[in-house]
Coordinates of C-alpha atoms (C1' of nucleotides) in Angstrom, one line a residue:
Chain A
M1 CA 92.7 53.6 77.2
T2 CA 92.8 50.0 78.7
T3 CA 92.1 49.6 82.4
L4 CA 94.8 47.6 84.2
P5 CA 93.7 44.7 86.4
P6 CA 93.3 45.9 90.0
T7 CA 96.1 45.1 92.3
R8 CA 95.6 43.3 95.5
R9 CA 95.5 46.4 97.6
E10 CA 93.0 48.0 95.3
R11 CA 90.7 45.1 95.7
V12 CA 91.0 45.1 99.5
R13 CA 90.3 48.8 99.5
A14 CA 87.4 48.4 97.3
A15 CA 86.0 45.8 99.6
T16 CA 86.5 47.7 102.7
L17 CA 84.8 50.7 101.0
D18 CA 82.0 48.5 100.4
E19 CA 81.8 47.1 103.8
I20 CA 81.8 50.6 105.3
L21 CA 78.7 51.5 103.5
Q22 CA 76.9 48.3 104.3
V23 CA 77.5 48.6 108.0
A24 CA 76.6 52.1 107.8
R25 CA 73.2 51.3 106.2
R26 CA 72.7 48.6 108.8
L27 CA 73.0 51.2 111.6
L28 CA 70.8 53.8 109.6
V29 CA 68.2 51.2 109.4
H30 CA 68.3 49.7 113.0
E31 CA 69.4 52.9 114.9
S32 CA 68.2 55.6 112.8
I33 CA 70.4 58.5 111.4
T34 CA 71.7 59.4 114.8
G35 CA 73.2 55.7 115.1
V36 CA 75.4 55.9 112.1
T37 CA 78.5 57.3 113.7
L38 CA 82.2 56.6 112.7
R39 CA 83.0 54.9 116.1
A40 CA 79.9 52.5 115.5
I41 CA 81.0 51.7 112.2
A42 CA 84.4 51.1 113.1
R43 CA 83.3 49.1 116.1
E44 CA 81.2 46.7 114.1
M45 CA 84.2 46.3 111.4
G46 CA 86.8 45.6 114.3
M47 CA 88.6 48.8 113.4
T48 CA 89.3 52.2 115.0
A49 CA 87.4 55.2 114.1
A50 CA 90.4 57.1 113.0
A51 CA 91.0 54.3 110.5
L52 CA 88.0 55.5 108.6
Y53 CA 89.5 58.8 107.7
R54 CA 91.7 56.6 105.0
Y55 CA 88.4 56.2 103.2
Y56 CA 86.2 59.3 103.9
P57 CA 87.6 62.9 104.9
N58 CA 84.7 63.1 107.5
L59 CA 81.4 61.6 108.7
E60 CA 79.4 64.0 106.4
S61 CA 80.9 62.7 103.2
L62 CA 80.6 59.1 104.3
V63 CA 76.9 59.7 104.7
A64 CA 76.8 61.4 101.2
G65 CA 78.2 58.2 99.8
L66 CA 75.8 56.0 101.6
C67 CA 73.1 58.3 100.2
A68 CA 74.3 57.9 96.7
R69 CA 74.6 54.1 96.9
L70 CA 70.9 54.2 98.2
Y71 CA 69.8 56.2 95.2
D72 CA 71.6 53.7 92.8
E73 CA 69.8 50.8 94.7
C74 CA 66.4 52.5 94.4
T75 CA 66.9 53.3 90.9
T76 CA 68.1 49.9 90.0
E77 CA 65.0 48.4 91.5
I78 CA 62.6 50.7 89.7
S79 CA 64.6 49.9 86.3
D80 CA 64.3 46.3 86.9
A81 CA 60.7 46.4 87.7
R82 CA 60.0 48.4 84.8
D83 CA 61.7 45.9 82.6
R84 CA 60.1 43.1 84.1
A85 CA 56.8 45.0 83.2
G86 CA 57.2 44.3 79.3
S87 CA 57.0 47.0 76.6
D88 CA 53.9 48.5 77.1
P89 CA 54.9 52.1 78.4
G90 CA 51.8 52.3 80.5
A91 CA 52.5 49.0 82.4
R92 CA 56.1 50.2 82.7
L93 CA 55.2 53.5 84.4
Y94 CA 52.7 51.7 86.8
A95 CA 55.3 49.3 87.8
M96 CA 57.8 52.1 88.2
C97 CA 55.6 54.1 90.5
R98 CA 54.4 51.1 92.5
T99 CA 58.0 50.1 93.1
F100 CA 59.1 53.6 94.1
R101 CA 56.3 53.6 96.8
A102 CA 57.0 50.0 97.8
W103 CA 60.7 50.6 98.3
S104 CA 60.0 53.9 100.2
V105 CA 57.6 52.5 102.5
T106 CA 59.6 49.5 103.3
H107 CA 62.8 51.8 103.7
P108 CA 61.7 54.9 105.6
A109 CA 65.0 55.5 107.1
E110 CA 66.7 55.4 103.7
F111 CA 63.9 57.5 102.2
N112 CA 64.3 60.1 104.8
L113 CA 68.1 60.5 104.2
M114 CA 67.7 60.6 100.4
F115 CA 64.7 62.9 100.1
A116 CA 64.7 65.0 103.0
S117 CA 67.9 66.4 103.1
P118 CA 68.9 69.6 101.2
V119 CA 70.8 68.7 98.1
P120 CA 74.0 70.7 97.8
E121 CA 74.9 69.5 94.2
A122 CA 72.9 72.4 92.8
G123 CA 74.2 74.5 89.8
R124 CA 76.6 72.0 88.2
L125 CA 74.1 70.6 85.7
K126 CA 76.1 71.8 82.8
T127 CA 79.3 70.1 83.7
G128 CA 78.0 66.8 82.6
E129 CA 78.6 65.1 85.8
F130 CA 75.7 64.7 88.0
G131 CA 74.7 63.0 91.1
A132 CA 72.8 59.7 91.8
G133 CA 69.7 61.8 92.4
F134 CA 69.8 63.3 89.2
R135 CA 70.0 59.9 87.5
F136 CA 66.9 58.7 89.6
A137 CA 65.0 61.6 88.3
L138 CA 66.0 60.9 84.7
T139 CA 64.7 57.4 85.0
F140 CA 61.2 58.9 85.4
A141 CA 61.9 61.4 82.5
D142 CA 62.9 58.5 80.2
I143 CA 59.5 56.5 80.7
F144 CA 57.8 59.9 80.0
G145 CA 59.6 60.2 76.8
E146 CA 58.5 56.5 75.9
L147 CA 55.0 57.3 76.6
W148 CA 55.3 60.5 74.6
Q149 CA 56.7 58.8 71.7
R150 CA 54.3 55.9 71.6
A151 CA 51.0 58.0 72.1
P152 CA 51.2 61.6 72.4
F153 CA 48.7 62.9 75.1
P154 CA 47.2 66.3 75.1
V155 CA 49.2 68.9 76.6
P156 CA 48.7 72.7 77.2
P157 CA 50.3 74.6 74.1
E158 CA 53.3 76.6 75.0
E159 CA 51.4 79.9 74.5
E160 CA 49.2 79.0 77.5
L161 CA 51.8 78.6 79.9
P162 CA 53.0 81.6 81.9
P163 CA 56.2 83.1 80.2
L164 CA 58.6 82.4 83.1
L165 CA 57.5 78.9 83.4
A166 CA 57.8 78.2 79.7
E167 CA 61.2 79.6 79.6
Q168 CA 62.4 77.3 82.3
L169 CA 60.8 74.3 80.8
H170 CA 62.2 75.1 77.5
Q171 CA 65.7 75.0 79.0
F172 CA 65.0 71.8 80.9
V173 CA 63.9 70.0 77.8
D174 CA 67.0 71.2 75.8
E175 CA 69.4 70.0 78.6
L176 CA 67.4 66.8 78.7
G177 CA 68.1 66.1 75.0
Q178 CA 71.7 66.8 75.3
Q179 CA 72.7 64.9 78.5
G180 CA 73.3 61.3 77.4
A181 CA 71.5 61.7 74.1
R182 CA 68.2 60.5 75.5
P183 CA 66.0 59.8 72.7
G184 CA 62.3 60.9 73.0
T185 CA 62.9 63.4 75.7
S186 CA 64.6 65.9 73.4
S187 CA 61.5 66.6 71.3
L188 CA 59.1 67.0 74.3
P189 CA 56.8 69.9 74.1
V190 CA 57.3 72.3 77.3
G191 CA 53.6 71.5 78.2
A192 CA 54.6 67.8 78.5
A193 CA 57.6 68.8 80.7
Q194 CA 55.3 70.5 83.1
L195 CA 52.9 67.5 83.1
Y196 CA 55.9 65.6 83.9
L197 CA 56.9 67.6 86.8
S198 CA 53.3 67.6 88.0
C199 CA 53.1 64.0 88.2
W200 CA 56.3 63.7 89.8
V201 CA 55.2 66.2 92.5
R202 CA 52.1 64.0 93.0
M203 CA 54.0 60.8 93.2
Y204 CA 56.7 62.3 95.6
G205 CA 54.1 63.9 97.7
I206 CA 51.9 61.1 98.5
V207 CA 54.8 58.7 99.2
A208 CA 56.6 61.3 101.5
L209 CA 53.6 62.0 103.3
E210 CA 52.9 58.3 103.9
V211 CA 56.3 57.6 104.9
Y212 CA 56.4 60.3 107.5
G213 CA 52.9 59.3 108.8
H214 CA 51.3 62.6 107.8
L215 CA 48.4 61.1 106.5
K216 CA 47.6 59.2 109.5
F217 CA 45.0 61.8 110.5
A218 CA 42.8 60.9 107.6
L219 CA 43.9 57.4 106.4
S220 CA 44.9 54.3 108.1
N221 CA 46.0 52.4 105.1
V222 CA 47.4 54.8 102.3
G223 CA 47.4 52.2 99.5
P224 CA 44.0 52.7 98.0
M225 CA 44.6 56.5 97.9
F226 CA 48.1 55.9 96.2
D227 CA 46.5 53.8 93.6
A228 CA 43.8 56.5 93.2
E229 CA 46.5 59.2 92.5
L230 CA 48.4 57.0 90.3
D231 CA 45.2 56.3 88.2
A232 CA 44.5 60.0 88.1
A233 CA 48.0 60.7 86.9
A234 CA 47.7 58.0 84.3
Q235 CA 44.6 59.4 82.9
Q236 CA 46.3 62.8 82.3
L237 CA 48.9 60.9 80.4
G238 CA 46.2 59.4 78.1
L239 CA 46.4 56.0 79.8
D240 CA 43.3 53.6 80.6
P241 CA 43.8 53.0 84.4
T242 CA 41.6 49.8 84.2
R243 CA 44.0 48.2 81.9
Y244 CA 46.9 48.3 84.6
R245 CA 44.8 47.5 87.8
D246 CA 45.4 44.4 89.9
R247 CA 48.8 43.6 88.5
P248 CA 51.6 42.2 90.6
L249 CA 54.7 44.2 91.2
Chain B
M1 CA 36.7 77.5 137.8
T2 CA 38.5 81.0 138.1
T3 CA 42.2 81.3 137.1
L4 CA 44.2 82.6 140.0
P5 CA 46.7 85.2 139.1
P6 CA 50.2 83.7 138.2
T7 CA 52.6 84.1 141.0
R8 CA 56.0 85.5 140.4
R9 CA 57.7 82.1 140.1
E10 CA 55.1 81.1 137.6
R11 CA 55.9 84.1 135.4
V12 CA 59.5 83.6 135.6
R13 CA 59.2 79.9 134.7
A14 CA 56.9 80.8 131.6
A15 CA 59.5 83.5 130.4
T16 CA 62.2 80.9 130.7
L17 CA 60.4 78.2 128.8
D18 CA 59.7 80.8 126.1
E19 CA 63.3 81.7 126.1
I20 CA 64.4 78.2 125.8
L21 CA 62.3 77.7 122.6
Q22 CA 63.5 80.9 121.3
V23 CA 67.1 80.2 121.7
A24 CA 66.6 76.6 120.3
R25 CA 65.1 78.0 117.2
R26 CA 67.8 80.4 116.7
L27 CA 70.2 77.7 116.9
L28 CA 68.1 75.4 114.5
V29 CA 68.1 78.3 111.9
H30 CA 71.8 79.2 112.2
E31 CA 73.3 76.0 113.0
S32 CA 70.8 73.4 111.7
I33 CA 69.2 70.8 113.6
T34 CA 72.7 69.3 114.8
G35 CA 73.4 72.7 116.5
V36 CA 70.4 72.7 118.8
T37 CA 72.0 71.0 121.8
L38 CA 71.2 71.4 125.5
R39 CA 74.6 72.8 126.1
A40 CA 74.4 75.4 123.4
I41 CA 71.0 76.6 124.5
A42 CA 72.2 76.7 128.2
R43 CA 75.3 78.6 127.1
E44 CA 73.4 81.2 125.2
M45 CA 71.0 81.5 128.4
G46 CA 73.8 82.0 130.7
M47 CA 72.7 78.6 132.2
T48 CA 74.1 75.1 132.8
A49 CA 72.8 72.2 130.6
A50 CA 71.6 70.4 133.6
A51 CA 69.1 73.2 134.6
L52 CA 67.2 72.5 131.3
Y53 CA 66.1 69.2 132.7
R54 CA 63.9 71.5 135.1
Y55 CA 61.8 72.2 132.0
Y56 CA 62.3 69.4 129.6
P57 CA 62.8 65.6 130.5
N58 CA 65.3 65.4 127.7
L59 CA 66.6 67.0 124.4
E60 CA 64.0 65.0 122.4
S61 CA 61.0 66.6 124.1
L62 CA 62.5 70.1 124.0
V63 CA 62.7 69.6 120.3
A64 CA 59.2 68.3 120.1
G65 CA 58.2 71.5 122.0
L66 CA 59.9 73.4 119.4
C67 CA 58.1 71.7 116.7
A68 CA 54.8 72.3 118.1
R69 CA 55.5 75.9 118.6
L70 CA 56.6 76.1 114.8
Y71 CA 53.2 74.5 113.7
D72 CA 51.5 77.1 115.7
E73 CA 53.2 79.8 114.2
C74 CA 52.9 78.5 110.6
T75 CA 49.2 77.9 111.2
T76 CA 48.7 81.3 112.8
E77 CA 50.4 82.9 109.9
I78 CA 48.2 81.1 107.3
S79 CA 45.0 81.8 109.2
D80 CA 46.0 85.4 109.4
A81 CA 46.6 85.7 105.7
R82 CA 43.4 83.8 105.1
D83 CA 41.4 86.5 107.1
R84 CA 43.1 89.4 105.5
A85 CA 42.0 87.9 102.1
G86 CA 38.2 88.8 102.8
S87 CA 35.3 86.5 102.7
D88 CA 35.5 84.9 99.1
P89 CA 36.6 81.3 99.8
G90 CA 38.6 81.2 96.9
A91 CA 40.8 84.1 97.7
R92 CA 41.0 82.7 101.1
L93 CA 42.4 79.4 99.7
Y94 CA 44.8 81.0 97.6
A95 CA 46.2 83.3 100.4
M96 CA 46.5 80.2 102.5
C97 CA 48.4 78.2 99.9
R98 CA 50.7 81.1 99.1
T99 CA 51.5 81.8 102.6
F100 CA 52.2 78.2 103.2
R101 CA 54.9 78.3 100.3
A102 CA 56.3 81.5 101.6
W103 CA 56.6 80.4 104.9
S104 CA 58.1 77.0 104.1
V105 CA 60.6 78.5 101.5
T106 CA 61.8 81.2 104.0
H107 CA 62.1 78.8 106.8
P108 CA 63.7 75.7 105.4
A109 CA 65.1 74.5 108.6
E110 CA 61.8 74.7 110.4
F111 CA 60.0 73.1 107.5
N112 CA 62.4 70.2 107.7
L113 CA 61.8 69.8 111.3
M114 CA 58.2 69.8 111.0
F115 CA 57.4 68.0 108.0
A116 CA 60.3 65.5 107.6
S117 CA 60.4 63.7 110.8
P118 CA 58.3 60.7 111.6
V119 CA 55.1 61.7 113.6
P120 CA 54.7 59.6 116.7
E121 CA 51.3 61.0 117.6
A122 CA 49.6 58.4 115.7
G123 CA 46.7 56.4 116.9
R124 CA 45.3 58.8 119.6
L125 CA 42.9 60.6 117.4
K126 CA 39.9 59.4 119.2
T127 CA 41.1 60.7 122.4
G128 CA 40.1 64.2 121.5
E129 CA 43.6 65.8 122.1
F130 CA 45.6 66.1 119.0
G131 CA 48.9 67.8 118.4
A132 CA 49.6 70.9 116.7
G133 CA 50.3 69.3 113.4
F134 CA 46.8 68.0 113.4
R135 CA 45.6 71.4 114.0
F136 CA 47.6 72.5 111.0
A137 CA 45.9 70.1 108.6
L138 CA 42.4 71.1 110.1
T139 CA 42.9 74.7 109.1
F140 CA 43.0 73.5 105.4
A141 CA 40.0 71.1 105.9
D142 CA 38.0 74.2 107.1
I143 CA 38.6 76.2 104.1
F144 CA 37.6 73.2 102.1
G145 CA 34.4 73.0 103.9
E146 CA 33.8 76.7 103.3
L147 CA 34.5 76.3 99.8
W148 CA 32.1 73.4 99.4
Q149 CA 29.3 75.0 101.3
R150 CA 29.6 78.1 99.1
A151 CA 29.5 76.3 95.8
P152 CA 29.8 72.6 95.6
F153 CA 32.2 71.4 93.0
P154 CA 31.8 68.1 91.0
V155 CA 33.3 65.2 92.9
P156 CA 33.4 61.5 92.0
P157 CA 30.3 59.7 93.5
E158 CA 30.9 57.4 96.3
E159 CA 30.2 54.4 94.3
E160 CA 33.1 55.1 92.0
L161 CA 35.6 55.1 94.6
P162 CA 37.4 51.9 95.4
P163 CA 35.8 50.5 98.6
L164 CA 38.6 50.4 100.6
L165 CA 39.3 54.2 100.0
A166 CA 35.6 55.2 100.4
E167 CA 35.5 53.3 103.8
Q168 CA 38.5 55.3 105.2
L169 CA 37.3 58.5 103.9
H170 CA 34.0 58.0 105.3
Q171 CA 35.4 57.5 108.8
F172 CA 37.7 60.5 108.2
V173 CA 34.6 62.8 107.4
D174 CA 32.8 61.6 110.4
E175 CA 35.5 62.3 112.8
L176 CA 35.9 65.7 111.2
G177 CA 32.4 66.4 111.9
Q178 CA 32.8 65.4 115.5
Q179 CA 36.0 67.0 116.5
G180 CA 35.4 70.6 117.6
A181 CA 32.1 70.5 115.8
R182 CA 33.5 72.1 112.6
P183 CA 30.8 73.3 110.6
G184 CA 30.7 72.6 106.8
T185 CA 33.0 69.6 107.1
S186 CA 30.8 67.2 108.7
S187 CA 28.5 66.9 105.6
L188 CA 31.2 66.5 103.1
P189 CA 30.8 63.6 100.4
V190 CA 33.8 61.2 100.6
G191 CA 34.6 62.2 97.0
A192 CA 35.3 65.7 98.3
A193 CA 37.5 64.3 101.2
Q194 CA 39.5 62.7 98.4
L195 CA 39.9 65.7 96.5
Y196 CA 41.0 67.5 99.8
L197 CA 43.8 64.9 100.2
S198 CA 44.7 65.0 96.7
C199 CA 45.2 68.9 96.7
W200 CA 47.1 68.7 99.9
V201 CA 49.4 66.2 98.5
R202 CA 50.1 68.4 95.5
M203 CA 50.6 71.5 97.7
Y204 CA 52.9 69.6 100.2
G205 CA 54.8 67.8 97.3
I206 CA 55.8 70.9 95.4
V207 CA 56.6 72.9 98.5
A208 CA 58.6 69.9 100.0
L209 CA 60.5 69.5 96.7
E210 CA 61.2 73.1 96.4
V211 CA 62.4 73.4 100.0
Y212 CA 64.8 70.6 99.7
G213 CA 66.2 71.6 96.2
H214 CA 64.8 68.5 94.4
L215 CA 63.5 70.5 91.6
K216 CA 66.7 72.5 90.7
F217 CA 67.4 70.0 88.1
A218 CA 64.5 71.1 86.1
L219 CA 63.6 74.7 87.4
S220 CA 65.7 77.5 88.6
N221 CA 62.8 79.5 90.1
V222 CA 59.9 77.3 91.3
G223 CA 57.3 80.1 91.7
P224 CA 55.8 80.0 88.5
M225 CA 55.4 76.3 88.6
F226 CA 53.8 76.5 92.0
D227 CA 51.2 79.0 90.7
A228 CA 50.5 76.6 88.0
E229 CA 49.9 73.7 90.4
L230 CA 47.7 76.0 92.5
D231 CA 45.8 77.1 89.5
A232 CA 45.1 73.4 88.6
A233 CA 44.1 72.5 92.1
A234 CA 41.7 75.6 92.2
Q235 CA 40.2 74.6 88.9
Q236 CA 39.3 71.2 90.3
L237 CA 37.6 73.1 93.0
G238 CA 35.4 74.9 90.6
L239 CA 37.3 78.2 91.1
D240 CA 38.4 80.4 88.1
P241 CA 42.2 81.0 88.5
T242 CA 42.2 84.2 86.7
R243 CA 40.2 85.9 89.5
Y244 CA 43.0 85.3 91.9
R245 CA 46.1 85.9 90.0
D246 CA 48.4 88.7 90.7
R247 CA 47.2 89.4 94.1
P248 CA 49.6 90.3 96.9
L249 CA 50.0 87.9 99.7
Chain C
dC1 C1' 117.6 45.6 99.8
dA2 C1' 116.2 50.2 100.7
dC3 C1' 112.5 53.1 100.1
dC4 C1' 108.0 54.9 100.2
dT5 C1' 103.1 54.8 100.7
dG6 C1' 99.0 53.4 102.4
dA7 C1' 96.4 51.2 106.2
dG8 C1' 95.9 50.9 110.8
dT9 C1' 96.9 52.1 115.8
dT10 C1' 96.9 55.0 120.2
dA11 C1' 96.2 59.2 122.6
dA12 C1' 94.4 63.3 123.1
dC13 C1' 91.0 67.4 122.6
dA14 C1' 86.5 69.5 122.6
dC15 C1' 82.2 68.6 122.2
dC16 C1' 77.7 66.2 123.5
dG17 C1' 73.3 64.0 126.8
dT18 C1' 72.4 62.5 131.0
dT19 C1' 72.6 61.7 136.1
dT20 C1' 73.8 62.5 140.8
dA21 C1' 74.5 65.0 144.8
dC22 C1' 74.5 69.6 146.3
dT23 C1' 73.2 74.7 147.1
dT24 C1' 70.3 78.6 146.8
dT25 C1' 65.9 80.9 146.6
dG26 C1' 61.1 81.8 146.2
dT27 C1' 56.7 80.7 148.5
dC28 C1' 53.5 79.5 151.8
dA29 C1' 51.5 78.2 156.3
dT30 C1' 52.0 78.7 161.0
Chain D
dA1 C1' 58.3 86.8 161.2
dT2 C1' 59.8 82.3 160.8
dG3 C1' 60.4 77.8 159.6
dA4 C1' 59.5 74.0 156.2
dC5 C1' 59.4 72.9 151.6
dA6 C1' 59.7 72.6 146.8
dA7 C1' 61.7 74.7 142.7
dA8 C1' 65.7 76.4 140.2
dG9 C1' 70.2 76.1 139.6
dT10 C1' 75.2 74.3 140.1
dA11 C1' 79.5 71.4 139.8
dA12 C1' 81.4 67.1 138.8
dA13 C1' 81.1 62.9 136.7
dC14 C1' 80.3 59.0 133.1
dG15 C1' 80.1 57.3 128.6
dG16 C1' 79.6 58.8 124.0
dT17 C1' 80.7 61.5 119.7
dG18 C1' 84.0 63.8 115.5
dT19 C1' 88.4 64.9 114.6
dT20 C1' 93.5 65.3 114.7
dA21 C1' 98.5 64.2 115.5
dA22 C1' 102.1 61.2 116.0
dC23 C1' 103.2 56.8 115.5
dT24 C1' 103.7 51.6 113.7
dC25 C1' 103.5 48.2 110.4
dA26 C1' 103.0 45.8 106.1
dG27 C1' 102.9 45.8 100.5
dG28 C1' 104.8 47.1 96.5
dT29 C1' 108.5 49.3 93.7
dG30 C1' 113.1 51.3 92.4

DNA sequence: CACCTGAGTTAACACCGTTTACTTTGTCAT
DNA sequence: ATGACAAAGTAAACGGTGTTAACTCAGGTG
């Protein structure tokens, strides 16, 4: 299956699609989510609002498209930071988590759109197609697999987990191994999968609380607390936090 | 200072204020946040939208009022569950966390409004007045103080914490002791304050992820994972999770 | 060249928040 | 009891919104 070269019209259309999301994002940042309207986007593009219906069936799906692009950007930034960090899985994990926080704190409007809206793409995990949000989660699953392969850390044995939890985690690990043939994650014990989710809960929790200002009642600068949480998580994964302190992003 | 009996007009006004928030909430639940509009509220009340300006200066502050009421409801429900759980601080903590999750999962629209909008009430902690959201956080701080007074758990000594974190936590503990003269929290070591925040991050993280469906990629039923997280947090606080399993809410 | 399709326009409809000027009605002091 | 006053509510308007329908115009294809 060879891809034909894109015709002139196709190129123009792609550029317009790109500009739409670019303008939508500028509005999101400067005017908050209520500012991203069809008419405002069209106005900034020198167009009519009705013309945007050639590109998206309605505002909601336009915003969904923006959301997907933001996931891609965030994921790319995290992956890049990971790769810049070298080959030590610990250093890579630290770089990823720090980049996730830095991106979220500097992009609160985007974070809010991505992580605080109900995700409709629910049940269709088996179809093979999955959204940008899922790809985001897999990036963290991958580094977890790396970490485990390099140096397995102690995890609770399957027998100790509540059966209902073990069952779900088992299925999750299986799907992880199938989807995209991700090496390292297919042989994870369910206890490691639980640890993965637990660490993710921790990272998401502190970053979301910081972004929304819900820690201001206790902390004026969340940075040190974030570092402490990251260190604690790393320790659970058999890493020595002192090795990764004071590294630039 | 004796409070005069409320005049007829005052009673009617109070009832109207109440009905406004009631209707606003019904719209929030059934139509999502975009459905709570002045015109829709007025329509359901048999009024004109302009009349609502006698009660709130604009839509935004009406929504803020709704948000405060929701905080109060959630806090009350959690406090009630705590008191029903008896006097064992461990049982009380479990009841609170489980009620927090149950309320959040059954009220996703409300949760979204409360916990996923930037909080403007930032710097005015020292003025003595604080919002409903702050009162919510204090409820969890209180049980933490109870727990510590009953049986101090091991916490990292102040010298081991990063200085920038220790400094902030110290100020936090001091403020906690002053505000409302809360017994038990004023003498908390800063390591305990860190543990408090860490546990809160964990609870908020898993509940928010569940509410937004961001764990569907791994878990079809978050209940067991939540229980595991709660047990892990309890263990850090010197509690024996097996004592609190299988208790009704 | 005729044809068709994709991109864009204009105009309209039904909503929305907010303001203004106006009417009604409860309360309170004389 | 009555008159003054302020609170509560109304109608009308302004500018903004998403969305649809009918229309024009230009690019690409037989």
